[in-house]
mmCIF file of C-alpha atoms and ligand atoms in Angstrom:
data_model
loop_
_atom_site.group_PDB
_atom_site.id
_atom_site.type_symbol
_atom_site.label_atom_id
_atom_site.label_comp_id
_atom_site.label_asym_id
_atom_site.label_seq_id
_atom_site.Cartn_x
_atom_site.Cartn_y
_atom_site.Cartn_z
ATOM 1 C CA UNK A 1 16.513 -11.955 -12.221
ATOM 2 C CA UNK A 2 18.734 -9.297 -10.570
ATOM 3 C CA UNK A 3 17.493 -7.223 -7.711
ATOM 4 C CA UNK A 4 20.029 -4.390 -8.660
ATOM 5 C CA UNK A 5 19.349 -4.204 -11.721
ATOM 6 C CA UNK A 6 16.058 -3.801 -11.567
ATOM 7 C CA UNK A 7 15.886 -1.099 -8.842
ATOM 8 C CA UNK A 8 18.317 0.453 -11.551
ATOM 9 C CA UNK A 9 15.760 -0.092 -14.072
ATOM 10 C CA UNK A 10 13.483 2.084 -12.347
ATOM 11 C CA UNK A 11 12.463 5.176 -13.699
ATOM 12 C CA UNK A 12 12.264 8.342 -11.610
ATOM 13 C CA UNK A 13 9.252 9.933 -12.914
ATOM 14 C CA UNK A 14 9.742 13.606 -14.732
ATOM 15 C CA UNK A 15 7.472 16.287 -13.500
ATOM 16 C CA UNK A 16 6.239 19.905 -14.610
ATOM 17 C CA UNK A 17 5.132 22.830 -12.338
ATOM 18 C CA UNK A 18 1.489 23.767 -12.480
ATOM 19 C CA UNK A 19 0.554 27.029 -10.762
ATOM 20 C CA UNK A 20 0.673 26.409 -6.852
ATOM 21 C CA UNK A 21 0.887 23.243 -6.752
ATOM 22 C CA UNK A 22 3.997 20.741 -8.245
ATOM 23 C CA UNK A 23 2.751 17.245 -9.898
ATOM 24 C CA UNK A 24 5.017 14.134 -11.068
ATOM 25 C CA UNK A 25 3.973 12.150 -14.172
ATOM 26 C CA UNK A 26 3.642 8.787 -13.892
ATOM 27 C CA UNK A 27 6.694 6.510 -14.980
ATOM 28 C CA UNK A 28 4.005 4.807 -17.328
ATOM 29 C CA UNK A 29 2.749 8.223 -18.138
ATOM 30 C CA UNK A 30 0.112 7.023 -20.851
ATOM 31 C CA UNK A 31 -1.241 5.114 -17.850
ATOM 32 C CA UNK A 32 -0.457 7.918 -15.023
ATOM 33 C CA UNK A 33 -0.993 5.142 -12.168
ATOM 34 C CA UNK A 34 -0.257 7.568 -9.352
ATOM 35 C CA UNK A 35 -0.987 11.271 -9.159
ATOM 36 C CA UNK A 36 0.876 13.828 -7.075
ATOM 37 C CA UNK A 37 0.024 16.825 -5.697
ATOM 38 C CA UNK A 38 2.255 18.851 -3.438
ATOM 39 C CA UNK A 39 0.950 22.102 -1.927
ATOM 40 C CA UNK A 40 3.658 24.147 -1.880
ATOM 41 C CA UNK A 41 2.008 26.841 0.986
ATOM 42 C CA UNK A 42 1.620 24.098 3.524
ATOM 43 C CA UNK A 43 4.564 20.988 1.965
ATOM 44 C CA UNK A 44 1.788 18.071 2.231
ATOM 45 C CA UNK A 45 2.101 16.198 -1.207
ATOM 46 C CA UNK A 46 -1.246 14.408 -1.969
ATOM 47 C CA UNK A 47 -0.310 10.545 -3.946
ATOM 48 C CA UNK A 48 -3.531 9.491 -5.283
ATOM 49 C CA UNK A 49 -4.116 5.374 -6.726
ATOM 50 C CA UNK A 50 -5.155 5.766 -10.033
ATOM 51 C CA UNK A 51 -5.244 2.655 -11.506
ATOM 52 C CA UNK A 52 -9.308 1.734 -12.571
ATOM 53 C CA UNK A 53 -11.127 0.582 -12.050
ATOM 54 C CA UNK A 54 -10.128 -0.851 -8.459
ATOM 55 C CA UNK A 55 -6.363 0.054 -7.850
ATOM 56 C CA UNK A 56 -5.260 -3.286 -7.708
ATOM 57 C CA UNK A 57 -1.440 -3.098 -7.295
ATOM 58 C CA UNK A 58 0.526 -4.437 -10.557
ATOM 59 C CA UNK A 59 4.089 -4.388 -11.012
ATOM 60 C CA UNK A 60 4.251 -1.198 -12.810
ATOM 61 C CA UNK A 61 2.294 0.510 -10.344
ATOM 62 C CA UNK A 62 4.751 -0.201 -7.602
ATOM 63 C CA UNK A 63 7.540 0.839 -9.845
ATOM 64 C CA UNK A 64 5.599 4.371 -10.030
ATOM 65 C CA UNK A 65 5.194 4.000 -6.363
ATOM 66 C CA UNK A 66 8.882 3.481 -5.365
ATOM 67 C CA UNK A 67 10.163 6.677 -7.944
ATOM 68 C CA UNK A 68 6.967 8.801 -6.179
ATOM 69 C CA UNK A 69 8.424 7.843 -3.114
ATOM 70 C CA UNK A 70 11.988 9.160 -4.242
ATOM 71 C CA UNK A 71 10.930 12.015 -5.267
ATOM 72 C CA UNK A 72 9.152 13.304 -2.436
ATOM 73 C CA UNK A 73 12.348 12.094 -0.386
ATOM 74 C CA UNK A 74 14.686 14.768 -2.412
ATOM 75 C CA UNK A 75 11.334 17.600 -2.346
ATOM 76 C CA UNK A 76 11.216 16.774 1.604
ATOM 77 C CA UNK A 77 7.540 17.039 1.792
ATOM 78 C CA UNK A 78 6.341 17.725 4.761
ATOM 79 C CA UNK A 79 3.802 15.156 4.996
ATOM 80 C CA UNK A 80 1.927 12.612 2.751
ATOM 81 C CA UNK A 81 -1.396 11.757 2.053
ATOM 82 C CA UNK A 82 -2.389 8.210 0.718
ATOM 83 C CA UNK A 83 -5.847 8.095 -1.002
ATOM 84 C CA UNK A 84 -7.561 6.782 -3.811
ATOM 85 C CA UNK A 85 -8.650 8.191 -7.131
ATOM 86 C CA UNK A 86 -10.875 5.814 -7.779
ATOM 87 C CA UNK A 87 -14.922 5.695 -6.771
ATOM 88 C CA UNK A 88 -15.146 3.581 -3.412
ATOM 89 C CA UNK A 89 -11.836 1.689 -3.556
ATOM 90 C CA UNK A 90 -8.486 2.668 -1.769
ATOM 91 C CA UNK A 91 -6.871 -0.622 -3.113
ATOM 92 C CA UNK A 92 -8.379 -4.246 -4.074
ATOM 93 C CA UNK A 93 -5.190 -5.538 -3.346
ATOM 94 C CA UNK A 94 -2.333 -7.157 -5.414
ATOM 95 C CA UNK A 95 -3.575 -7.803 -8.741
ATOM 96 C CA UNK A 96 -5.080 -11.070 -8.915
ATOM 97 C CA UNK A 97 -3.420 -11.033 -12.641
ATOM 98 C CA UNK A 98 -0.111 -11.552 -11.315
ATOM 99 C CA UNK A 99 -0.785 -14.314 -9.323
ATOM 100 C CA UNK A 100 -2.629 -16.295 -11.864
ATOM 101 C CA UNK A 101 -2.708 -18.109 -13.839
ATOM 102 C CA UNK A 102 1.100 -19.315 -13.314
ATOM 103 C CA UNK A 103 2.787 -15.920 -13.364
ATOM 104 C CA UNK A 104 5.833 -16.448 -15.285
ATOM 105 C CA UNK A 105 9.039 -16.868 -13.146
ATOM 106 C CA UNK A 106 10.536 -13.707 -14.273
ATOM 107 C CA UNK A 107 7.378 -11.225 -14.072
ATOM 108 C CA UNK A 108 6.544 -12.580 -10.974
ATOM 109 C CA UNK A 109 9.768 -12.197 -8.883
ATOM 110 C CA UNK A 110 10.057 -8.471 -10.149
ATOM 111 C CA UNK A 111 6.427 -7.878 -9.038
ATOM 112 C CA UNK A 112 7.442 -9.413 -5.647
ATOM 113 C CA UNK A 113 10.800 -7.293 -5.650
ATOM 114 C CA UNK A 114 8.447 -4.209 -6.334
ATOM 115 C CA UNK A 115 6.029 -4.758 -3.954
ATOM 116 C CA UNK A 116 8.515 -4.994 -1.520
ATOM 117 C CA UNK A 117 10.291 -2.170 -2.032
ATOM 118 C CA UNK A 118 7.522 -0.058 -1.807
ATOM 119 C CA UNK A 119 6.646 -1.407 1.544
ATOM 120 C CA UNK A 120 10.319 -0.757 2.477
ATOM 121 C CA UNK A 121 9.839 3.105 1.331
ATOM 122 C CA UNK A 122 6.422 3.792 2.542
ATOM 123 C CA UNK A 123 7.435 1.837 6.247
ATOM 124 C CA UNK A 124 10.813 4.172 6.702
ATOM 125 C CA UNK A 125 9.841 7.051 4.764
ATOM 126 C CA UNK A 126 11.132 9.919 6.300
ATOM 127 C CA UNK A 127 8.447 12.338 6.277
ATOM 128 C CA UNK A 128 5.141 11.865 8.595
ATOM 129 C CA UNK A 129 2.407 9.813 6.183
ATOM 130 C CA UNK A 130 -1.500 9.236 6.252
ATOM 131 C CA UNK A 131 -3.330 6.671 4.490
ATOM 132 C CA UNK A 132 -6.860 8.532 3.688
ATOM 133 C CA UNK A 133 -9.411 5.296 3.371
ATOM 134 C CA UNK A 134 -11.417 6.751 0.834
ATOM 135 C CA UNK A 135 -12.748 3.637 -0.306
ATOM 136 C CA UNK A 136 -12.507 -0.685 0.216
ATOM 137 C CA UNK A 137 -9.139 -1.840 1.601
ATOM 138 C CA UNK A 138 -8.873 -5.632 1.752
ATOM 139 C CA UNK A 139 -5.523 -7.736 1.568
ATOM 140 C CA UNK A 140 -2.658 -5.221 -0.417
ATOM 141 C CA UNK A 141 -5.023 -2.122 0.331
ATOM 142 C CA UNK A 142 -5.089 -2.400 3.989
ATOM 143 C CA UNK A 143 -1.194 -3.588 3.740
ATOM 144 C CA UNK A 144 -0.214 0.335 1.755
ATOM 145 C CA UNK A 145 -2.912 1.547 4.826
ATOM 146 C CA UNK A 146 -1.473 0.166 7.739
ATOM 147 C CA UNK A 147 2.200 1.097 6.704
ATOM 148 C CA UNK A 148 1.419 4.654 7.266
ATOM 149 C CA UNK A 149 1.598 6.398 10.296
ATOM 150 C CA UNK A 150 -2.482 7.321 10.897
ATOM 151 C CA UNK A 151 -5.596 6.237 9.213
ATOM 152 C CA UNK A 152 -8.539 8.016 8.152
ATOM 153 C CA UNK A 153 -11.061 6.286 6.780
ATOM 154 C CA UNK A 154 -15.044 7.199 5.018
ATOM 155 C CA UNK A 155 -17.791 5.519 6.432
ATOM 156 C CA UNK A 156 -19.095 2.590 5.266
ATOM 157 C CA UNK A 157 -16.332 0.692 3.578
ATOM 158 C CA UNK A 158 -14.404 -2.604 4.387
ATOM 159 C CA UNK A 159 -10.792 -3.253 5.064
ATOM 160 C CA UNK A 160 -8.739 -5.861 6.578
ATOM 161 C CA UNK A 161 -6.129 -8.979 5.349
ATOM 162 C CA UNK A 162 -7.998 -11.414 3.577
ATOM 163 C CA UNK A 163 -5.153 -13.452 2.688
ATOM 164 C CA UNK A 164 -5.922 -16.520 4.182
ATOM 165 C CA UNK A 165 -9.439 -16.700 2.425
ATOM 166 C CA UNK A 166 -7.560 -16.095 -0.605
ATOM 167 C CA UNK A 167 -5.285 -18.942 -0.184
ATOM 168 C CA UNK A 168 -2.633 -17.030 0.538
ATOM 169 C CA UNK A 169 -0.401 -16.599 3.589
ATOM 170 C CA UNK A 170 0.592 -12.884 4.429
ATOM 171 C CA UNK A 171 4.367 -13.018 4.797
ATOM 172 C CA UNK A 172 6.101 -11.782 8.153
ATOM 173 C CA UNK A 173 6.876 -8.193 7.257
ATOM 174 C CA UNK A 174 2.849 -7.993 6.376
ATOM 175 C CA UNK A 175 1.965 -9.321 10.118
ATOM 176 C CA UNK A 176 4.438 -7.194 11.511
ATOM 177 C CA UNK A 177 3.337 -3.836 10.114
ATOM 178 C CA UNK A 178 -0.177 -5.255 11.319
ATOM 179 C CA UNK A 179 1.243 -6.006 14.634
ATOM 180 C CA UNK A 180 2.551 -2.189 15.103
ATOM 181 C CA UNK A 181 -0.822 -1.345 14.440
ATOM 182 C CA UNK A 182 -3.148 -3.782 16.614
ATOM 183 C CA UNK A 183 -2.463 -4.877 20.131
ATOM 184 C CA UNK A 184 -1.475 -8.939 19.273
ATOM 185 C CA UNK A 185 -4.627 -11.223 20.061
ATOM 186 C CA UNK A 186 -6.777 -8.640 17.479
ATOM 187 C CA UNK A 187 -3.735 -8.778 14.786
ATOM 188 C CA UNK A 188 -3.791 -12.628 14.948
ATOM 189 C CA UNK A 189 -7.556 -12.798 14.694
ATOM 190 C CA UNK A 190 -7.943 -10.254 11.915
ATOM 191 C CA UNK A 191 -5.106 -12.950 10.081
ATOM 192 C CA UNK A 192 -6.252 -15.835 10.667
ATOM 193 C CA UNK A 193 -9.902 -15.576 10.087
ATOM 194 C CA UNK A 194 -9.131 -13.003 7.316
ATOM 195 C CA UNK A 195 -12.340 -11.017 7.843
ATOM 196 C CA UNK A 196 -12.861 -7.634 6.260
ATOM 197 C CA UNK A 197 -13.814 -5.276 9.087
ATOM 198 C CA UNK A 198 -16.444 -2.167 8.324
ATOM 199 C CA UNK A 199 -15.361 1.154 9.537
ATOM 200 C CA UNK A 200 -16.828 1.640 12.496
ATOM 201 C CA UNK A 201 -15.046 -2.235 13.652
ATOM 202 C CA UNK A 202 -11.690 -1.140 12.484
ATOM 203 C CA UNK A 203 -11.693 1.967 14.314
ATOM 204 C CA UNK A 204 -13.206 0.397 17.715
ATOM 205 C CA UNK A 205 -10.165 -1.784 17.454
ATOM 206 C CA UNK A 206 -7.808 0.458 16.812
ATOM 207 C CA UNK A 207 -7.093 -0.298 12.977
ATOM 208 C CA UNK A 208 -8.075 2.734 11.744
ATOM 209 C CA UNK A 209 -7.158 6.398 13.678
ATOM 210 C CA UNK A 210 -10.225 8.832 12.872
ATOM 211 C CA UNK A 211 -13.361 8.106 10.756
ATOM 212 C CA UNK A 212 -14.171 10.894 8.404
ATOM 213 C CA UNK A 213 -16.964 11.954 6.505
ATOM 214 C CA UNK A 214 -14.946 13.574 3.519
ATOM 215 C CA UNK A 215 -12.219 14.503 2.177
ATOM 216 C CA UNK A 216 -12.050 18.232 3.237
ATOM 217 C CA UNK A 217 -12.098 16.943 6.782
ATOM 218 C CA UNK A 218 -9.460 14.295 6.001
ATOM 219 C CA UNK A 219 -7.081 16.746 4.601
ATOM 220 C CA UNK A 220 -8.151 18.883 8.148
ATOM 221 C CA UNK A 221 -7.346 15.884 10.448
ATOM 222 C CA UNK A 222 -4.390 15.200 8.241
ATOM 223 C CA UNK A 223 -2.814 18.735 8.898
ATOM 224 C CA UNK A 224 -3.839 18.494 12.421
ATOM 225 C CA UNK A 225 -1.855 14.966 12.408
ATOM 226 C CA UNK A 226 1.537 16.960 10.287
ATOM 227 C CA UNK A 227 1.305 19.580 12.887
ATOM 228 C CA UNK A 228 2.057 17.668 15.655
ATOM 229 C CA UNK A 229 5.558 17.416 14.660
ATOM 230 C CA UNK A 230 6.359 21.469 13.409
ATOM 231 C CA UNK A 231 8.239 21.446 16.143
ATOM 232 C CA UNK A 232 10.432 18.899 16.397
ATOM 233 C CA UNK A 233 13.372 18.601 13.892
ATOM 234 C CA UNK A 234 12.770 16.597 10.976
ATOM 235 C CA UNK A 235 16.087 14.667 11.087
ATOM 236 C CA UNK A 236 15.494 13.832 14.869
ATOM 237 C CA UNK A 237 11.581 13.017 13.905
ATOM 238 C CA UNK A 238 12.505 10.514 10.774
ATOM 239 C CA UNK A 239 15.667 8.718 12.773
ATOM 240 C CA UNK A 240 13.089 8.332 15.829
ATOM 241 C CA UNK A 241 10.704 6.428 13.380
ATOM 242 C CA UNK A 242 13.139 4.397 11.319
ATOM 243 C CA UNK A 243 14.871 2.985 14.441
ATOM 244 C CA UNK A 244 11.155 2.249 16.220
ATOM 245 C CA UNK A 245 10.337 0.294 13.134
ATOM 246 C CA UNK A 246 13.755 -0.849 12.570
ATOM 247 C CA UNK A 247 13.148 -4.505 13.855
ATOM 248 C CA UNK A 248 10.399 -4.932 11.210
ATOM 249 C CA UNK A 249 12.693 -3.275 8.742
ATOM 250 C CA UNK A 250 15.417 -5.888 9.025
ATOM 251 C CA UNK A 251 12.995 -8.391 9.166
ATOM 252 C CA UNK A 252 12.362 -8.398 5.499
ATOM 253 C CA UNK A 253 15.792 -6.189 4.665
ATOM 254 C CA UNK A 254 17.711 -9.392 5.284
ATOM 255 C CA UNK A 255 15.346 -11.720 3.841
ATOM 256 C CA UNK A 256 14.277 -10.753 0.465
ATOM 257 C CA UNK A 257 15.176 -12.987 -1.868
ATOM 258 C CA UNK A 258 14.081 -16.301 0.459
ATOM 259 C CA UNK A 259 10.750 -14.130 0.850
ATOM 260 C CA UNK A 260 10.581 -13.881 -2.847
ATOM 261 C CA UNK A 261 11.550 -17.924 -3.680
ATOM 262 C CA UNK A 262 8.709 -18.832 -0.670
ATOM 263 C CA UNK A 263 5.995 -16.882 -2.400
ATOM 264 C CA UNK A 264 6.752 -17.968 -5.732
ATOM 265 C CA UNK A 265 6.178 -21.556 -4.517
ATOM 266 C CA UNK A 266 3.635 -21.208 -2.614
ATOM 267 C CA UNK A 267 1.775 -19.240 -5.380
ATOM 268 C CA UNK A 268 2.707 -21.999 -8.399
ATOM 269 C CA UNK A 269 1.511 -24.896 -6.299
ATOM 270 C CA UNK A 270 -1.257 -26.056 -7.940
ATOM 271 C CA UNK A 271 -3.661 -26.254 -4.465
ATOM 272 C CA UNK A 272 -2.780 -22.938 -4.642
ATOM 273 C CA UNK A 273 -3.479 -21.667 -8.229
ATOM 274 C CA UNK A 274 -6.995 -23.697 -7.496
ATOM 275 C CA UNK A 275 -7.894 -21.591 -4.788
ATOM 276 C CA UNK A 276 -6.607 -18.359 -6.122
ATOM 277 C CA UNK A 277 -8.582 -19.618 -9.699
ATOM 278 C CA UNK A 278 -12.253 -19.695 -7.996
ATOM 279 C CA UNK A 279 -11.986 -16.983 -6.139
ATOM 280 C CA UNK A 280 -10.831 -14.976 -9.172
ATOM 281 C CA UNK A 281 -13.747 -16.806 -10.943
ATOM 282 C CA UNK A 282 -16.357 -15.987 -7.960
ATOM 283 C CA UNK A 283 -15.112 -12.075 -7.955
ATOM 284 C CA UNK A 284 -16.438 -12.090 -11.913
ATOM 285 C CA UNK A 285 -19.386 -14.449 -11.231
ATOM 286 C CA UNK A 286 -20.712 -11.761 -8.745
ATOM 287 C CA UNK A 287 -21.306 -9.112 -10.741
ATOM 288 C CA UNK A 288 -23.642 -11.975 -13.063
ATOM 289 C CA UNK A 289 -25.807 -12.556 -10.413
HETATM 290 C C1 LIG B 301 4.893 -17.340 1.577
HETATM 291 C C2 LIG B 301 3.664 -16.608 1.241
HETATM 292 C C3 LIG B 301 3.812 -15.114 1.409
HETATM 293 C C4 LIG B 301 2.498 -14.428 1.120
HETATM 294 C C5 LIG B 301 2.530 -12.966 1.349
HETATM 295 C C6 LIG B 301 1.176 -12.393 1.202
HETATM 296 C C7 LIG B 301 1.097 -10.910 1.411
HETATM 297 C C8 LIG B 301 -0.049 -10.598 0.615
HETATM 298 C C9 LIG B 301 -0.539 -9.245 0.522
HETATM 299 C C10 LIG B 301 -1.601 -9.074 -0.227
HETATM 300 C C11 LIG B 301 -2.343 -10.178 -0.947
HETATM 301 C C12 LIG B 301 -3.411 -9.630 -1.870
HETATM 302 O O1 LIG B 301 -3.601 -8.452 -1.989
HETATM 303 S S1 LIG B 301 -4.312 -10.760 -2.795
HETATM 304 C C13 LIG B 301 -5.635 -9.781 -3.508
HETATM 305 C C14 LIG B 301 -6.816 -9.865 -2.621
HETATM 306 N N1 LIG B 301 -7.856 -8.914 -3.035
HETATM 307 C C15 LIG B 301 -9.135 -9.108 -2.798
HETATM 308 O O2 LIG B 301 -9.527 -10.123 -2.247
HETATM 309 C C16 LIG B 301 -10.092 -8.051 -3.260
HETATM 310 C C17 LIG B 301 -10.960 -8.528 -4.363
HETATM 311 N N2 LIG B 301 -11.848 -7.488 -4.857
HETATM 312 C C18 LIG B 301 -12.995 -7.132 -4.233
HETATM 313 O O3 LIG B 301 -13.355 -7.629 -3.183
HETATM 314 C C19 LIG B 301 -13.843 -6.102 -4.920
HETATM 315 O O4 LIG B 301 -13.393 -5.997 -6.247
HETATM 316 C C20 LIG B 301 -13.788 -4.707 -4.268
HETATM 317 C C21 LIG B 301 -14.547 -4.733 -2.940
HETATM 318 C C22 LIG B 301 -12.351 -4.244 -4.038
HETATM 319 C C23 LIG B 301 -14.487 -3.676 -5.208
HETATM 320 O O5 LIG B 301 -15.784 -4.115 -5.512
HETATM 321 P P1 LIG B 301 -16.570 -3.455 -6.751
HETATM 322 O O6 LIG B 301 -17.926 -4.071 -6.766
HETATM 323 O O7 LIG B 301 -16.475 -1.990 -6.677
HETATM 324 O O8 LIG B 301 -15.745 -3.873 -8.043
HETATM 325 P P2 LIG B 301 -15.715 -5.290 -8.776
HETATM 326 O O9 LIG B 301 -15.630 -6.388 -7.789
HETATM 327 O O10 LIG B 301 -16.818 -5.342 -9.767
HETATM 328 O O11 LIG B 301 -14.296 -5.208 -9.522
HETATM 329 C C24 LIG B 301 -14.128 -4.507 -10.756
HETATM 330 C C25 LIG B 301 -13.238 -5.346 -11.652
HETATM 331 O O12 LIG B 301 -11.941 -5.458 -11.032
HETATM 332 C C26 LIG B 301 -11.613 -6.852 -10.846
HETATM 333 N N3 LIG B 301 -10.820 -6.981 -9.628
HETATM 334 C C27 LIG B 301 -11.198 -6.701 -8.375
HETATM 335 N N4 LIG B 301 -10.193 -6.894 -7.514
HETATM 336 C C28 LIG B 301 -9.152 -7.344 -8.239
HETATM 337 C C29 LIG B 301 -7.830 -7.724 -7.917
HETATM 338 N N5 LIG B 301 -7.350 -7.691 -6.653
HETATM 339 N N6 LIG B 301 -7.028 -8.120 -8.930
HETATM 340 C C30 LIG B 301 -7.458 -8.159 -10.191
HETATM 341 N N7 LIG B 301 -8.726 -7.799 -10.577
HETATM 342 C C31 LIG B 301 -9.555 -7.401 -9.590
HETATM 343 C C32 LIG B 301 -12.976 -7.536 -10.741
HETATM 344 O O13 LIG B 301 -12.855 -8.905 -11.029
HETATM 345 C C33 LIG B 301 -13.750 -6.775 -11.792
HETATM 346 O O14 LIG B 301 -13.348 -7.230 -13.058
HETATM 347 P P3 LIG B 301 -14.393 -7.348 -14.294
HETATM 348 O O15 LIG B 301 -14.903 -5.953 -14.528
HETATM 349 O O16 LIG B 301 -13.591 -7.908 -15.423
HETATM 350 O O17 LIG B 301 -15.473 -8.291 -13.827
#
């Protein structure tokens, strides 16, 4: 499939004005996967998750993702907030759904594509961003978490990459936005032995920013966090980020479609659909026992 035309394909969702506050509809707006909320007194747009009942990330969510992305672009929010709307998950990750069994060729590069791109938005985004942990964030979740610029995170819950438990390898641009994040020897341990840290571990290591006990004193720390840059020009502020992070950009910028084929592979081998097939099959088994 063509990349172009399928960034083409994607549409910018429509939105409506409701008192104070502006919200987008969802692209898929029977399924309204991601709600928006942008405070118009203070400019900090809220993007909730909402796809139950564990936010894992399909390829129409990270369509909705990219055009909420857009849009806040043009509105130039003054900050966002990441969080979940979902009870005490931020993100289970990619959806297991698209990874098995044998995606078809077609669906699954486009959900790689996707995924991608809304990495490549929510890294370079131009505007200051907060993921707000409300909830697990292993593999995917902790990926949208540690592309933002400062964590906050409830008490209590796990995140991490669990990739290589999964079977899977997290690709380069994955490590790297880990690697921003973590000094290296805690980054390579996290990967390679794929364990889901609780809060208090993530934040003595430096994964997460803040812990907080709810969401009124997220959205405080988070306007604490915004105002740390009121006074220093936006253009100056977003140019100063994209060129810090512009190695780890590039990285994947000039590398997509390889990044796609390797993936594909690696997900159709058959060692690989095995693992990814039990560990599907022990997620639903859990809930029997
Ligand atoms: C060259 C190679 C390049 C490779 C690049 C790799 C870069 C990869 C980046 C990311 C990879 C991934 O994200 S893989 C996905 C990994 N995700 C997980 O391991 C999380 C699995 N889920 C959980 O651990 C738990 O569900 C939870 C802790 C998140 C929540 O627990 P809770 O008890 O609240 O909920 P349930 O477990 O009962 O789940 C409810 C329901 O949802 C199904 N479910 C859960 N997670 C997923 C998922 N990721 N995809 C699809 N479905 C999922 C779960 O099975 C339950 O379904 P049923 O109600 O039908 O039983």
């Amino acid at each position: 499939m063509n990349f172009s035309r399928l960034i083409k394909n994607c549409s910018i969702p429509s939105r409506w004005l409701l008192a104070n506050n502006i919200r987008y509809q969802s692209s898929s707006a029977a399924q309204n996967l991601i709600q928006v909320d942008i405070n118009e007194e203070t400019g900090v747009s809220v993007v909730s998750l909402n796809r139950k009942p564990v936010n894992s990330l399909s390829l129409e969510l990270f369509k909705d993702f990219c055009g909420v992305m857009d849009d806040l672009e043009r509105e130039k929010v003054r900050g966002m907030v990441l969080k979940s709307s979902c009870d005490n998950v931020f993100s289970s990750g990619l959806d297991i759904t698209e990874l098995y069994p044998n995606p078809s060729e077609e669906r699954f590069e486009a959900f790689w594509l996707w995924f991608q791109e809304s990495w490549l938005k929510l890294y370079a985004s131009s505007f200051p961003t907060v993921a707000f942990v409300n909830g697990h964030a292993p593999a995917g979740g902790c990926v949208f978490a540690i592309s933002c610029e400062y964590r906050l995170m409830l008490p209590y819950y796990k995140i991490g990459l669990n990739e290589a438990p999964v079977g899977i390898v997290a690709t380069e641009w994955v490590m790297n936005s880990l690697r921003a994040v973590l000094p290296g020897k805690n980054a390579e341990r996290l990967l390679t032995s794929g364990r889901l840290l609780d809060t208090q571990e993530a934040f003595d290591i430096g994964l997460i920013d803040q812990i907080v006990n709810n969401e009124e004193e997220a959205m405080a720390r988070s306007e604490e966090f915004f105002a740390t840059f009121d006074n220093v020009p936006k253009l100056a502020r977003a140019l100063t980020k994209q060129v810090y992070r512009k190695n780890d950009l590039n990285q994947l910028i000039k590398n997509r479609s390889s990044d796609a084929k390797q993936f594909l592979n690696h997900i159709l081998r058959p060692e690989t659909q095995k693992i990814i097939g039990s560990y599907f099959k022990s997620l639903k088994d859990r809930k029997k026992d």
